Structure formats: C-alpha cells, structure tokens
mmCIF file of C-alpha atoms and ligand atoms in Angstrom:
data_model
loop_
_atom_site.group_PDB
_atom_site.id
_atom_site.type_symbol
_atom_site.label_atom_id
_atom_site.label_comp_id
_atom_site.label_asym_id
_atom_site.label_seq_id
_atom_site.Cartn_x
_atom_site.Cartn_y
_atom_site.Cartn_z
ATOM 1 C CA MET A 1 -149.686 -51.500 -76.985
ATOM 2 C CA SER A 2 -147.255 -54.267 -77.799
ATOM 3 C CA ASP A 3 -143.634 -54.090 -76.802
ATOM 4 C CA ASN A 4 -142.333 -53.512 -80.287
ATOM 5 C CA THR A 5 -144.312 -50.312 -80.756
ATOM 6 C CA LYS A 6 -141.886 -47.646 -81.916
ATOM 7 C CA SER A 7 -141.705 -44.505 -79.854
ATOM 8 C CA ILE A 8 -141.102 -41.022 -81.191
ATOM 9 C CA CYS A 9 -140.297 -37.963 -79.115
ATOM 10 C CA ILE A 10 -141.208 -34.477 -80.304
ATOM 11 C CA ILE A 11 -138.792 -31.865 -78.995
ATOM 12 C CA VAL A 12 -140.184 -28.352 -78.728
ATOM 13 C CA PRO A 13 -137.817 -25.528 -77.741
ATOM 14 C CA ALA A 14 -139.879 -22.662 -76.359
ATOM 15 C CA TYR A 15 -138.863 -19.186 -75.316
ATOM 16 C CA ASN A 16 -141.625 -16.741 -74.391
ATOM 17 C CA GLU A 17 -144.270 -18.617 -76.338
ATOM 18 C CA GLU A 18 -147.232 -18.454 -73.916
ATOM 19 C CA VAL A 19 -149.598 -17.173 -76.599
ATOM 20 C CA VAL A 20 -148.930 -19.931 -79.112
ATOM 21 C CA ILE A 21 -148.334 -23.101 -77.137
ATOM 22 C CA GLN A 22 -151.996 -24.031 -76.688
ATOM 23 C CA GLU A 23 -152.694 -23.640 -80.400
ATOM 24 C CA PHE A 24 -149.486 -25.490 -81.232
ATOM 25 C CA TYR A 25 -150.505 -28.343 -78.976
ATOM 26 C CA ASN A 26 -153.973 -28.566 -80.534
ATOM 27 C CA ARG A 27 -152.567 -28.786 -84.028
ATOM 28 C CA LEU A 28 -149.872 -31.213 -83.003
ATOM 29 C CA ILE A 29 -152.160 -33.752 -81.372
ATOM 30 C CA THR A 30 -154.511 -33.699 -84.375
ATOM 31 C CA VAL A 31 -151.539 -34.909 -86.398
ATOM 32 C CA LEU A 32 -150.430 -37.446 -83.798
ATOM 33 C CA ASP A 33 -153.927 -38.924 -83.775
ATOM 34 C CA LYS A 34 -153.461 -39.678 -87.461
ATOM 35 C CA LEU A 35 -150.484 -41.878 -86.586
ATOM 36 C CA PRO A 36 -151.838 -44.161 -83.877
ATOM 37 C CA GLY A 37 -149.281 -46.926 -84.418
ATOM 38 C CA TYR A 38 -146.590 -45.109 -82.475
ATOM 39 C CA LEU A 39 -145.968 -44.280 -78.871
ATOM 40 C CA TRP A 40 -145.716 -40.492 -78.783
ATOM 41 C CA HIS A 41 -143.836 -38.271 -76.363
ATOM 42 C CA ILE A 42 -143.732 -34.489 -76.400
ATOM 43 C CA LEU A 43 -140.782 -32.843 -74.694
ATOM 44 C CA PHE A 44 -140.991 -29.100 -74.151
ATOM 45 C CA VAL A 45 -137.715 -27.366 -73.425
ATOM 46 C CA ASN A 46 -138.530 -24.101 -71.720
ATOM 47 C CA ASP A 47 -135.526 -21.967 -72.518
ATOM 48 C CA GLY A 48 -135.783 -19.651 -69.500
ATOM 49 C CA SER A 49 -138.958 -17.905 -70.664
ATOM 50 C CA GLU A 50 -139.889 -14.723 -68.825
ATOM 51 C CA ASP A 51 -143.598 -14.972 -69.582
ATOM 52 C CA GLY A 52 -146.167 -17.592 -68.632
ATOM 53 C CA THR A 53 -144.788 -20.332 -70.899
ATOM 54 C CA GLN A 54 -143.950 -22.559 -67.955
ATOM 55 C CA ASN A 55 -147.505 -22.368 -66.572
ATOM 56 C CA VAL A 56 -149.032 -23.207 -69.925
ATOM 57 C CA ILE A 57 -146.752 -26.212 -70.326
ATOM 58 C CA GLU A 58 -147.427 -27.387 -66.785
ATOM 59 C CA SER A 59 -151.174 -27.202 -67.192
ATOM 60 C CA LEU A 60 -150.976 -29.141 -70.464
ATOM 61 C CA ALA A 61 -148.776 -31.765 -68.813
ATOM 62 C CA LYS A 62 -151.410 -32.244 -66.103
ATOM 63 C CA VAL A 63 -153.967 -33.452 -68.621
ATOM 64 C CA ASP A 64 -151.756 -35.207 -71.147
ATOM 65 C CA THR A 65 -149.215 -37.757 -69.965
ATOM 66 C CA ARG A 66 -147.465 -37.679 -73.322
ATOM 67 C CA ILE A 67 -146.027 -34.331 -72.250
ATOM 68 C CA SER A 68 -142.714 -34.060 -70.447
ATOM 69 C CA TYR A 69 -140.752 -30.882 -69.925
ATOM 70 C CA ILE A 70 -137.480 -29.491 -68.790
ATOM 71 C CA GLY A 71 -136.893 -25.869 -67.893
ATOM 72 C CA PHE A 72 -133.564 -24.049 -67.941
ATOM 73 C CA SER A 73 -132.284 -21.836 -65.162
ATOM 74 C CA ARG A 74 -132.109 -18.967 -67.677
ATOM 75 C CA ASN A 75 -132.259 -18.359 -71.414
ATOM 76 C CA PHE A 76 -129.518 -20.326 -73.160
ATOM 77 C CA GLY A 77 -130.650 -19.943 -76.770
ATOM 78 C CA LYS A 78 -132.390 -22.224 -79.220
ATOM 79 C CA GLU A 79 -129.325 -24.212 -80.235
ATOM 80 C CA ILE A 80 -128.701 -25.213 -76.634
ATOM 81 C CA ALA A 81 -132.410 -25.849 -76.017
ATOM 82 C CA MET A 82 -132.436 -28.301 -78.918
ATOM 83 C CA THR A 83 -129.290 -29.934 -77.569
ATOM 84 C CA ALA A 84 -130.908 -30.444 -74.179
ATOM 85 C CA GLY A 85 -133.942 -31.885 -75.933
ATOM 86 C CA LEU A 86 -131.750 -34.403 -77.739
ATOM 87 C CA ASP A 87 -129.935 -35.253 -74.497
ATOM 88 C CA TYR A 88 -133.109 -35.897 -72.533
ATOM 89 C CA ALA A 89 -135.339 -37.410 -75.202
ATOM 90 C CA ASP A 90 -136.046 -41.081 -75.255
ATOM 91 C CA GLY A 91 -137.472 -42.875 -78.280
ATOM 92 C CA ASP A 92 -136.564 -44.614 -81.512
ATOM 93 C CA ALA A 93 -136.709 -41.311 -83.309
ATOM 94 C CA VAL A 94 -137.060 -37.642 -82.354
ATOM 95 C CA ILE A 95 -138.593 -34.711 -84.176
ATOM 96 C CA ILE A 96 -137.501 -31.140 -83.520
ATOM 97 C CA ILE A 97 -140.161 -28.524 -84.161
ATOM 98 C CA ASP A 98 -140.620 -24.803 -83.375
ATOM 99 C CA ALA A 99 -143.392 -23.865 -80.996
ATOM 100 C CA ASP A 100 -144.577 -20.888 -83.069
ATOM 101 C CA LEU A 101 -146.298 -23.001 -85.763
ATOM 102 C CA GLN A 102 -143.905 -21.842 -88.472
ATOM 103 C CA ASP A 103 -143.045 -25.498 -88.868
ATOM 104 C CA PRO A 104 -146.349 -27.134 -89.851
ATOM 105 C CA PRO A 105 -146.907 -30.202 -87.627
ATOM 106 C CA GLU A 106 -148.770 -31.841 -90.549
ATOM 107 C CA LEU A 107 -145.373 -32.589 -92.109
ATOM 108 C CA ILE A 108 -144.658 -35.062 -89.336
ATOM 109 C CA VAL A 109 -146.655 -37.664 -91.267
ATOM 110 C CA ASP A 110 -144.224 -37.462 -94.207
ATOM 111 C CA MET A 111 -141.220 -37.382 -91.904
ATOM 112 C CA VAL A 112 -142.255 -40.583 -90.204
ATOM 113 C CA ALA A 113 -142.847 -42.173 -93.623
ATOM 114 C CA GLY A 114 -139.303 -41.167 -94.636
ATOM 115 C CA TRP A 115 -137.924 -42.650 -91.448
ATOM 116 C CA GLU A 116 -139.786 -45.907 -92.115
ATOM 117 C CA GLN A 117 -138.098 -46.008 -95.525
ATOM 118 C CA GLY A 118 -134.787 -46.115 -93.703
ATOM 119 C CA PHE A 119 -133.622 -42.491 -93.621
ATOM 120 C CA ASP A 120 -131.843 -41.325 -90.467
ATOM 121 C CA SER A 121 -132.600 -37.697 -90.988
ATOM 122 C CA VAL A 122 -135.699 -36.347 -92.689
ATOM 123 C CA TYR A 123 -135.593 -32.568 -92.867
ATOM 124 C CA ALA A 124 -138.010 -29.964 -94.090
ATOM 125 C CA THR A 125 -136.902 -27.602 -96.844
ATOM 126 C CA ARG A 126 -138.721 -24.288 -97.282
ATOM 127 C CA LEU A 127 -140.190 -23.404 -100.632
ATOM 128 C CA SER A 128 -141.382 -19.999 -99.479
ATOM 129 C CA ARG A 129 -141.336 -17.991 -96.310
ATOM 130 C CA GLN A 130 -144.364 -16.016 -95.327
ATOM 131 C CA GLY A 131 -144.150 -12.940 -93.180
ATOM 132 C CA GLU A 132 -140.399 -12.415 -93.368
ATOM 133 C CA ASN A 133 -138.880 -9.315 -94.844
ATOM 134 C CA TRP A 134 -136.650 -9.213 -97.916
ATOM 135 C CA LEU A 135 -133.580 -8.322 -95.883
ATOM 136 C CA LYS A 136 -133.818 -11.499 -93.861
ATOM 137 C CA LEU A 137 -134.456 -13.549 -97.012
ATOM 138 C CA PHE A 138 -131.558 -11.921 -98.843
ATOM 139 C CA THR A 139 -129.076 -12.323 -96.026
ATOM 140 C CA ALA A 140 -130.142 -15.914 -95.490
ATOM 141 C CA THR A 141 -129.578 -16.772 -99.158
ATOM 142 C CA GLN A 142 -126.197 -15.071 -99.230
ATOM 143 C CA PHE A 143 -125.169 -16.795 -96.054
ATOM 144 C CA TYR A 144 -125.890 -20.238 -97.466
ATOM 145 C CA ARG A 145 -124.079 -19.368 -100.648
ATOM 146 C CA VAL A 146 -120.928 -18.350 -98.766
ATOM 147 C CA ILE A 147 -120.918 -21.272 -96.388
ATOM 148 C CA GLN A 148 -121.555 -23.787 -99.190
ATOM 149 C CA ARG A 149 -118.565 -22.447 -100.983
ATOM 150 C CA ILE A 150 -116.033 -22.324 -98.187
ATOM 151 C CA SER A 151 -116.961 -25.266 -96.016
ATOM 152 C CA LYS A 152 -116.681 -28.997 -96.605
ATOM 153 C CA THR A 153 -119.893 -29.653 -94.694
ATOM 154 C CA LYS A 154 -122.598 -28.979 -97.289
ATOM 155 C CA ILE A 155 -125.365 -27.426 -95.243
ATOM 156 C CA PRO A 156 -128.576 -27.671 -97.273
ATOM 157 C CA GLU A 157 -130.056 -24.326 -98.233
ATOM 158 C CA ASP A 158 -133.422 -23.153 -96.899
ATOM 159 C CA THR A 159 -133.425 -25.799 -94.244
ATOM 160 C CA GLY A 160 -134.206 -25.008 -90.657
ATOM 161 C CA ASP A 161 -134.064 -27.183 -87.605
ATOM 162 C CA PHE A 162 -137.406 -28.843 -88.289
ATOM 163 C CA ARG A 163 -136.491 -32.492 -88.785
ATOM 164 C CA LEU A 164 -136.792 -36.092 -87.733
ATOM 165 C CA LEU A 165 -133.687 -37.894 -86.491
ATOM 166 C CA SER A 166 -133.255 -41.596 -85.942
ATOM 167 C CA ARG A 167 -131.877 -42.916 -82.674
ATOM 168 C CA ARG A 168 -128.419 -43.475 -84.116
ATOM 169 C CA ALA A 169 -128.335 -39.936 -85.512
ATOM 170 C CA VAL A 170 -129.319 -38.591 -82.079
ATOM 171 C CA ASN A 171 -126.633 -40.666 -80.408
ATOM 172 C CA ALA A 172 -124.076 -39.315 -82.849
ATOM 173 C CA LEU A 173 -125.192 -35.731 -82.127
ATOM 174 C CA LYS A 174 -124.984 -36.313 -78.401
ATOM 175 C CA ARG A 175 -121.286 -36.946 -78.785
ATOM 176 C CA LEU A 176 -120.700 -33.452 -80.130
ATOM 177 C CA ARG A 177 -120.363 -31.341 -76.998
ATOM 178 C CA GLU A 178 -118.954 -28.146 -78.454
ATOM 179 C CA HIS A 179 -120.169 -24.887 -76.942
ATOM 180 C CA HIS A 180 -120.363 -22.922 -80.135
ATOM 181 C CA ARG A 181 -123.132 -24.956 -81.608
ATOM 182 C CA PHE A 182 -124.319 -24.359 -85.087
ATOM 183 C CA MET A 183 -126.914 -27.112 -85.139
ATOM 184 C CA LYS A 184 -127.759 -26.930 -88.840
ATOM 185 C CA GLY A 185 -124.125 -27.715 -89.539
ATOM 186 C CA LEU A 186 -123.904 -30.439 -86.912
ATOM 187 C CA PHE A 187 -126.974 -32.177 -88.348
ATOM 188 C CA THR A 188 -125.174 -32.383 -91.693
ATOM 189 C CA TRP A 189 -121.779 -33.180 -90.221
ATOM 190 C CA ILE A 190 -122.913 -36.507 -88.755
ATOM 191 C CA GLY A 191 -123.708 -37.844 -92.226
ATOM 192 C CA TYR A 192 -126.095 -40.858 -92.445
ATOM 193 C CA PRO A 193 -128.774 -41.154 -95.129
ATOM 194 C CA SER A 194 -131.004 -38.111 -95.186
ATOM 195 C CA LYS A 195 -134.002 -36.955 -97.125
ATOM 196 C CA SER A 196 -135.615 -33.594 -97.705
ATOM 197 C CA ILE A 197 -139.309 -32.761 -97.748
ATOM 198 C CA ALA A 198 -140.450 -29.481 -99.285
ATOM 199 C CA TYR A 199 -142.997 -27.208 -97.601
ATOM 200 C CA HIS A 200 -144.241 -23.640 -97.457
ATOM 201 C CA ARG A 201 -143.119 -21.872 -94.318
ATOM 202 C CA ASP A 202 -145.920 -19.981 -92.624
ATOM 203 C CA ALA A 203 -145.681 -16.710 -90.786
ATOM 204 C CA ARG A 204 -145.497 -16.887 -87.024
ATOM 205 C CA PHE A 205 -148.905 -17.731 -85.530
ATOM 206 C CA ALA A 206 -148.477 -15.037 -82.862
ATOM 207 C CA GLY A 207 -145.784 -13.356 -80.837
ATOM 208 C CA ASN A 208 -142.498 -12.009 -82.117
ATOM 209 C CA THR A 209 -139.456 -13.622 -83.594
ATOM 210 C CA ASN A 210 -136.570 -13.712 -81.198
ATOM 211 C CA PHE A 211 -133.995 -13.318 -83.932
ATOM 212 C CA ARG A 212 -132.850 -9.787 -84.634
ATOM 213 C CA PHE A 213 -130.438 -8.753 -87.329
ATOM 214 C CA TRP A 214 -127.440 -8.622 -85.008
ATOM 215 C CA ARG A 215 -128.240 -12.091 -83.789
ATOM 216 C CA LEU A 216 -128.450 -13.365 -87.344
ATOM 217 C CA TRP A 217 -125.061 -11.862 -88.080
ATOM 218 C CA ASN A 218 -123.576 -13.611 -85.068
ATOM 219 C CA PHE A 219 -125.350 -16.760 -86.125
ATOM 220 C CA ALA A 220 -123.642 -16.539 -89.524
ATOM 221 C CA LEU A 221 -120.256 -15.968 -87.874
ATOM 222 C CA GLU A 222 -120.870 -19.011 -85.735
ATOM 223 C CA GLY A 223 -121.739 -21.063 -88.785
ATOM 224 C CA ILE A 224 -118.595 -20.062 -90.596
ATOM 225 C CA THR A 225 -116.133 -20.273 -87.720
ATOM 226 C CA SER A 226 -117.362 -23.608 -86.452
ATOM 227 C CA PHE A 227 -117.219 -25.325 -89.823
ATOM 228 C CA THR A 228 -114.260 -23.937 -91.662
ATOM 229 C CA ILE A 229 -110.921 -22.250 -91.128
ATOM 230 C CA ALA A 230 -111.082 -20.826 -94.647
ATOM 231 C CA PRO A 231 -110.950 -17.191 -93.407
ATOM 232 C CA LEU A 232 -107.593 -17.905 -91.773
ATOM 233 C CA LYS A 233 -106.295 -19.389 -94.995
ATOM 234 C CA ILE A 234 -107.585 -16.412 -96.955
ATOM 235 C CA ALA A 235 -105.527 -14.218 -94.609
ATOM 236 C CA THR A 236 -102.418 -16.264 -95.355
ATOM 237 C CA TYR A 237 -102.842 -16.047 -99.113
ATOM 238 C CA PHE A 238 -103.675 -12.374 -98.930
ATOM 239 C CA GLY A 239 -100.454 -11.854 -96.977
ATOM 240 C CA ILE A 240 -98.384 -13.806 -99.469
ATOM 241 C CA THR A 241 -99.871 -11.897 -102.401
ATOM 242 C CA THR A 242 -99.305 -8.516 -100.742
ATOM 243 C CA ALA A 243 -95.728 -9.413 -99.844
ATOM 244 C CA LEU A 244 -95.033 -10.555 -103.372
ATOM 245 C CA LEU A 245 -96.528 -7.437 -104.914
ATOM 246 C CA SER A 246 -94.556 -5.143 -102.606
ATOM 247 C CA PHE A 247 -91.375 -7.009 -103.465
ATOM 248 C CA ILE A 248 -91.970 -6.417 -107.170
ATOM 249 C CA TYR A 249 -92.859 -2.799 -106.435
ATOM 250 C CA GLY A 250 -89.597 -2.462 -104.413
ATOM 251 C CA ILE A 251 -87.528 -3.729 -107.299
ATOM 252 C CA TRP A 252 -89.283 -1.270 -109.567
ATOM 253 C CA ILE A 253 -88.446 1.621 -107.172
ATOM 254 C CA ILE A 254 -84.771 0.606 -106.980
ATOM 255 C CA PHE A 255 -84.602 0.414 -110.732
ATOM 256 C CA LYS A 256 -86.341 3.778 -111.096
ATOM 257 C CA THR A 257 -83.996 5.477 -108.603
ATOM 258 C CA LEU A 258 -80.903 4.084 -110.307
ATOM 259 C CA ALA A 259 -82.126 5.002 -113.754
ATOM 260 C CA PHE A 260 -83.777 8.379 -113.130
ATOM 261 C CA GLY A 261 -82.442 9.589 -109.754
ATOM 262 C CA ASP A 262 -84.530 10.166 -106.601
ATOM 263 C CA PRO A 263 -86.741 13.242 -106.611
ATOM 264 C CA VAL A 264 -88.461 12.145 -103.270
ATOM 265 C CA GLN A 265 -92.117 12.041 -104.147
ATOM 266 C CA GLY A 266 -94.968 9.774 -103.367
ATOM 267 C CA PHE A 267 -96.385 10.936 -100.030
ATOM 268 C CA PRO A 268 -99.937 10.032 -101.156
ATOM 269 C CA THR A 269 -98.869 6.519 -102.177
ATOM 270 C CA LEU A 270 -97.131 6.122 -98.858
ATOM 271 C CA ILE A 271 -100.105 7.127 -96.756
ATOM 272 C CA VAL A 272 -102.564 5.081 -98.816
ATOM 273 C CA THR A 273 -100.543 1.879 -98.681
ATOM 274 C CA ASN A 274 -99.871 2.394 -95.002
ATOM 275 C CA LEU A 275 -103.510 2.854 -94.098
ATOM 276 C CA PHE A 276 -104.627 0.065 -96.404
ATOM 277 C CA LEU A 277 -102.193 -2.423 -94.933
ATOM 278 C CA GLY A 278 -102.907 -1.232 -91.398
ATOM 279 C CA GLY A 279 -106.617 -1.786 -91.975
ATOM 280 C CA LEU A 280 -106.053 -5.172 -93.522
ATOM 281 C CA GLN A 281 -103.917 -6.271 -90.610
ATOM 282 C CA LEU A 282 -106.591 -5.224 -88.137
ATOM 283 C CA VAL A 283 -109.232 -7.150 -90.068
ATOM 284 C CA PHE A 284 -107.143 -10.288 -90.078
ATOM 285 C CA ILE A 285 -106.235 -9.913 -86.421
ATOM 286 C CA GLY A 286 -109.986 -9.651 -85.831
ATOM 287 C CA ILE A 287 -110.535 -12.895 -87.719
ATOM 288 C CA ILE A 288 -107.832 -14.644 -85.711
ATOM 289 C CA GLY A 289 -109.527 -13.200 -82.627
ATOM 290 C CA GLU A 290 -112.856 -14.761 -83.599
ATOM 291 C CA TYR A 291 -111.248 -18.171 -83.675
ATOM 292 C CA LEU A 292 -109.128 -17.559 -80.599
ATOM 293 C CA GLY A 293 -112.174 -16.413 -78.613
ATOM 294 C CA ARG A 294 -113.914 -19.635 -79.512
ATOM 295 C CA VAL A 295 -110.944 -21.683 -78.412
ATOM 296 C CA PHE A 296 -111.068 -19.739 -75.133
ATOM 297 C CA ASN A 297 -114.768 -20.443 -74.647
ATOM 298 C CA GLU A 298 -114.399 -24.119 -75.456
ATOM 299 C CA SER A 299 -111.440 -24.536 -73.149
ATOM 300 C CA LYS A 300 -113.490 -23.483 -70.125
ATOM 301 C CA GLN A 301 -115.567 -26.644 -70.474
ATOM 302 C CA ARG A 302 -118.608 -25.258 -68.751
ATOM 303 C CA PRO A 303 -121.806 -27.276 -68.868
ATOM 304 C CA LEU A 304 -123.911 -26.428 -71.907
ATOM 305 C CA TYR A 305 -127.004 -25.643 -69.850
ATOM 306 C CA LEU A 306 -128.461 -25.903 -66.372
ATOM 307 C CA VAL A 307 -131.808 -27.526 -65.783
ATOM 308 C CA GLN A 308 -134.073 -26.039 -63.141
ATOM 309 C CA THR A 309 -137.348 -27.930 -63.455
ATOM 310 C CA PHE A 310 -138.285 -31.162 -65.033
ATOM 311 C CA HIS A 311 -141.209 -33.443 -65.270
ATOM 312 C CA SER A 312 -141.565 -36.702 -67.110
ATOM 313 C CA GLY A 313 -144.874 -37.890 -68.444
ATOM 314 C CA ASN A 314 -144.979 -41.257 -70.163
ATOM 315 C CA MET A 315 -141.338 -40.925 -71.128
ATOM 316 C CA LYS A 316 -138.366 -41.796 -69.014
ATOM 317 C CA LEU A 317 -136.173 -38.711 -69.255
ATOM 318 C CA GLN A 318 -132.584 -39.582 -69.948
ATOM 319 C CA CYS A 319 -131.470 -37.213 -67.273
ATOM 320 C CA ASP A 320 -127.862 -36.983 -66.555
ATOM 321 C CA THR A 321 -127.133 -33.823 -64.625
ATOM 322 C CA ASP A 322 -123.543 -33.830 -65.835
ATOM 323 C CA LYS A 323 -124.396 -32.190 -69.165
HETATM 324 N N1 UDP B 1 -136.313 -20.220 -79.101
HETATM 325 C C1 UDP B 1 -135.661 -20.720 -77.968
HETATM 326 N N2 UDP B 1 -134.720 -19.938 -77.361
HETATM 327 C C2 UDP B 1 -134.381 -18.693 -77.837
HETATM 328 C C3 UDP B 1 -135.021 -18.230 -78.989
HETATM 329 C C4 UDP B 1 -135.998 -19.001 -79.603
HETATM 330 O O1 UDP B 1 -135.929 -21.838 -77.526
HETATM 331 O O2 UDP B 1 -133.518 -18.046 -77.223
HETATM 332 C C5 UDP B 1 -137.352 -21.059 -79.757
HETATM 333 C C6 UDP B 1 -138.679 -20.350 -79.984
HETATM 334 O O3 UDP B 1 -139.516 -20.477 -78.859
HETATM 335 C C7 UDP B 1 -139.239 -21.087 -81.185
HETATM 336 C C8 UDP B 1 -137.983 -21.435 -81.970
HETATM 337 O O4 UDP B 1 -136.896 -21.401 -81.035
HETATM 338 O O5 UDP B 1 -139.902 -22.290 -80.821
HETATM 339 C C9 UDP B 1 -137.727 -20.479 -83.122
HETATM 340 O O6 UDP B 1 -137.662 -19.151 -82.653
HETATM 341 P P1 UDP B 1 -138.159 -17.902 -83.525
HETATM 342 O O7 UDP B 1 -139.527 -18.150 -84.025
HETATM 343 O O8 UDP B 1 -137.950 -16.701 -82.689
HETATM 344 O O9 UDP B 1 -137.107 -17.915 -84.730
HETATM 345 P P2 UDP B 1 -137.366 -17.839 -86.319
HETATM 346 O O10 UDP B 1 -138.601 -18.626 -86.620
HETATM 347 O O11 UDP B 1 -137.484 -16.407 -86.631
HETATM 348 O O12 UDP B 1 -136.150 -18.489 -86.905
HETATM 349 MG MG1 MG B 2 -140.315 -18.673 -85.782
#
C-alpha cells in the first residue's frame, strides 16, 4: 500500500462479550473487505471482563494482525473504555462500535463516505430499537427532552456512541480529561461539522445488556450534572419565589391580626408549610451535593483507567501510561 493510504481504527469496548465477539468479528471484516482502499485497525478494549472475552480476543489477534487490544485491570465502564480506545488509537479516523452487534457494522461504509465528504463526526441515529422494553424507550426519550431543554450542548436524540470521528475530533476529545464522562455530550461539545446517518437498531445478538434501570438513572444524572448547572439555578429561583410569597403572606397575616384580632389558629397550615419547606430544602441540598460530590471526585485527579494487558497488531498503540 502506498504511503498516503488513510488508516482507520475501529474501537470496540467489550465487557463480558465472549459469546458475540466471534460473530461480531465475522460481520465486521466482511464490511472492511468492501473498503479495501484503507488501512484498517481494530482495537478491542476489554473492560475487565470476567468471562472468556480476553481469550477470544487473543485468539483472534493471533490470526489477524489488524487486531490490537488493551485490557483494563478491572471494569471501568463503557465511557472510560471508549476514552481509552480514543487515547490509544492511531489512524486518520476512528470508529466506535459496540461489540454486541446492536450497531450494524454495515453502516461503516456510509460513515467513511461522510468522512470523505469532510465531516469530522458521522454518527448513527436510531430509527427504531428492537428488543428493548417500553420503559427504557420512554425514559430515554424523556431524558433527551429534558437535557435538550436545560443544557446549551444540544445532544442529538436517539444517538448512541456509534460514530466515526476524524483525527482532529479525536485530538479534541483527548484533551477532555474529566472523570465524570458523559461521552454523548462530549462528542457534541467539541463542535466541528457533523452528520447523522439513520438506521434501525437491532436487538442484542446474544448475551445480556449491562445497563440496568438504576444505571440508566445515574447515567441521566451524569448527563445533566456534567453539562448544565440549571438545577442549581432552579433552586435559586425557587428560593426567591418562596421567600417572596411568604413575605406577601406575612403582610397579609399582620393586616389580618390588626383588623380582626388574633384567634390563634392555623396549626395545619403551619405543619404543612414546615414539612413542605423542609422537604424542599433537603431536595436542593441533595442537588448541591450531586455537584459537590463531582467536584470532590474530579479534585482527586486519579487516572481514568489502568491498563493491564496490551498487544499491538499492525497499529502502533499510542500508549502513554500516564493516562
Ligand atoms: N460495555 C463496556 N463496559 C461496561 C458495559 C458495557 O465496555 O461496563 C460495552 C459492551 O461490551 C458493549 C457496549 O459497551 O460493547 C454496550 O453495552 P450494552 O450492550 O450492555 O449496552 P446497551 O446496548 O444496552 O446500551
Ligand atoms: Mg447493546
């Protein structure tokens, strides 16, 4: 291949995916064979899997030099796994794709075409989601609606992490070292020309999703707290409104006492307002706590992940142990 062949690295975060990786690989290389003009790399990020994922990846890497891998010392979560992928990947562009075949590899052809047109970020937007229950769909929609409204970073709806990023977009992302990483938001935050491609999201090929409801809730909290301080402002305005209303109410009571005397009533009103305000204060302290806790975590400046194993195939891993 000539020297000006463009190289593209496919980043695959994998956590307990031993049953799907082989099938994923088969489908992926069929697509890569359709695009012979590029130098391909595949970078698996084994996110501390407890099953045989590592063995499957290693045996694939033995027969295909396009495969490189890094393995974490424990499970750090998908956001961090993607970050490590971006840190280590070489290439003129990278593509992030799930290992479970919910992101159809066939879309890579369109992504590369978008990149060739000059887009820095070509992301896949879901038209439908197979095999996911209504609760997950409903909460996802609501989440996007809320975050669109309260944050300046307009995170596109129904968009996952499946995307192609140009080298300059990757370099921009590498400069964002925050610990509370909401990648979907970070991808949008960097700006640069981007393009969406629509697709139908398939059900998982095999295995189980690693996202439970509680995790999704925390994911939503992460999204909101890392992209907007709107909840803190809401607290301020709520406080101002309440103070103003109680002032007016106070004047009314003084007037009433002067005009009609003071028959000492109103125990129910007293207890209700007390409890209501007490509750409200706790909620807002909780919100402040969410932000404060994040400041605490960021201030520790721990490394984002620890790499235990790595192997480079035809790609020179950009390894810098100081991550
Ligand atoms: N994943 C990961 N670390 C985790 C959880 C998931 O690297 O802690 C990977 C997983 O192997 C898959 C992708 O992230 O390639 C998406 O995970 P999953 O299918 O569980 O999520 P969903 O499709 O339900 O969003
Ligand atoms: Mg999945």
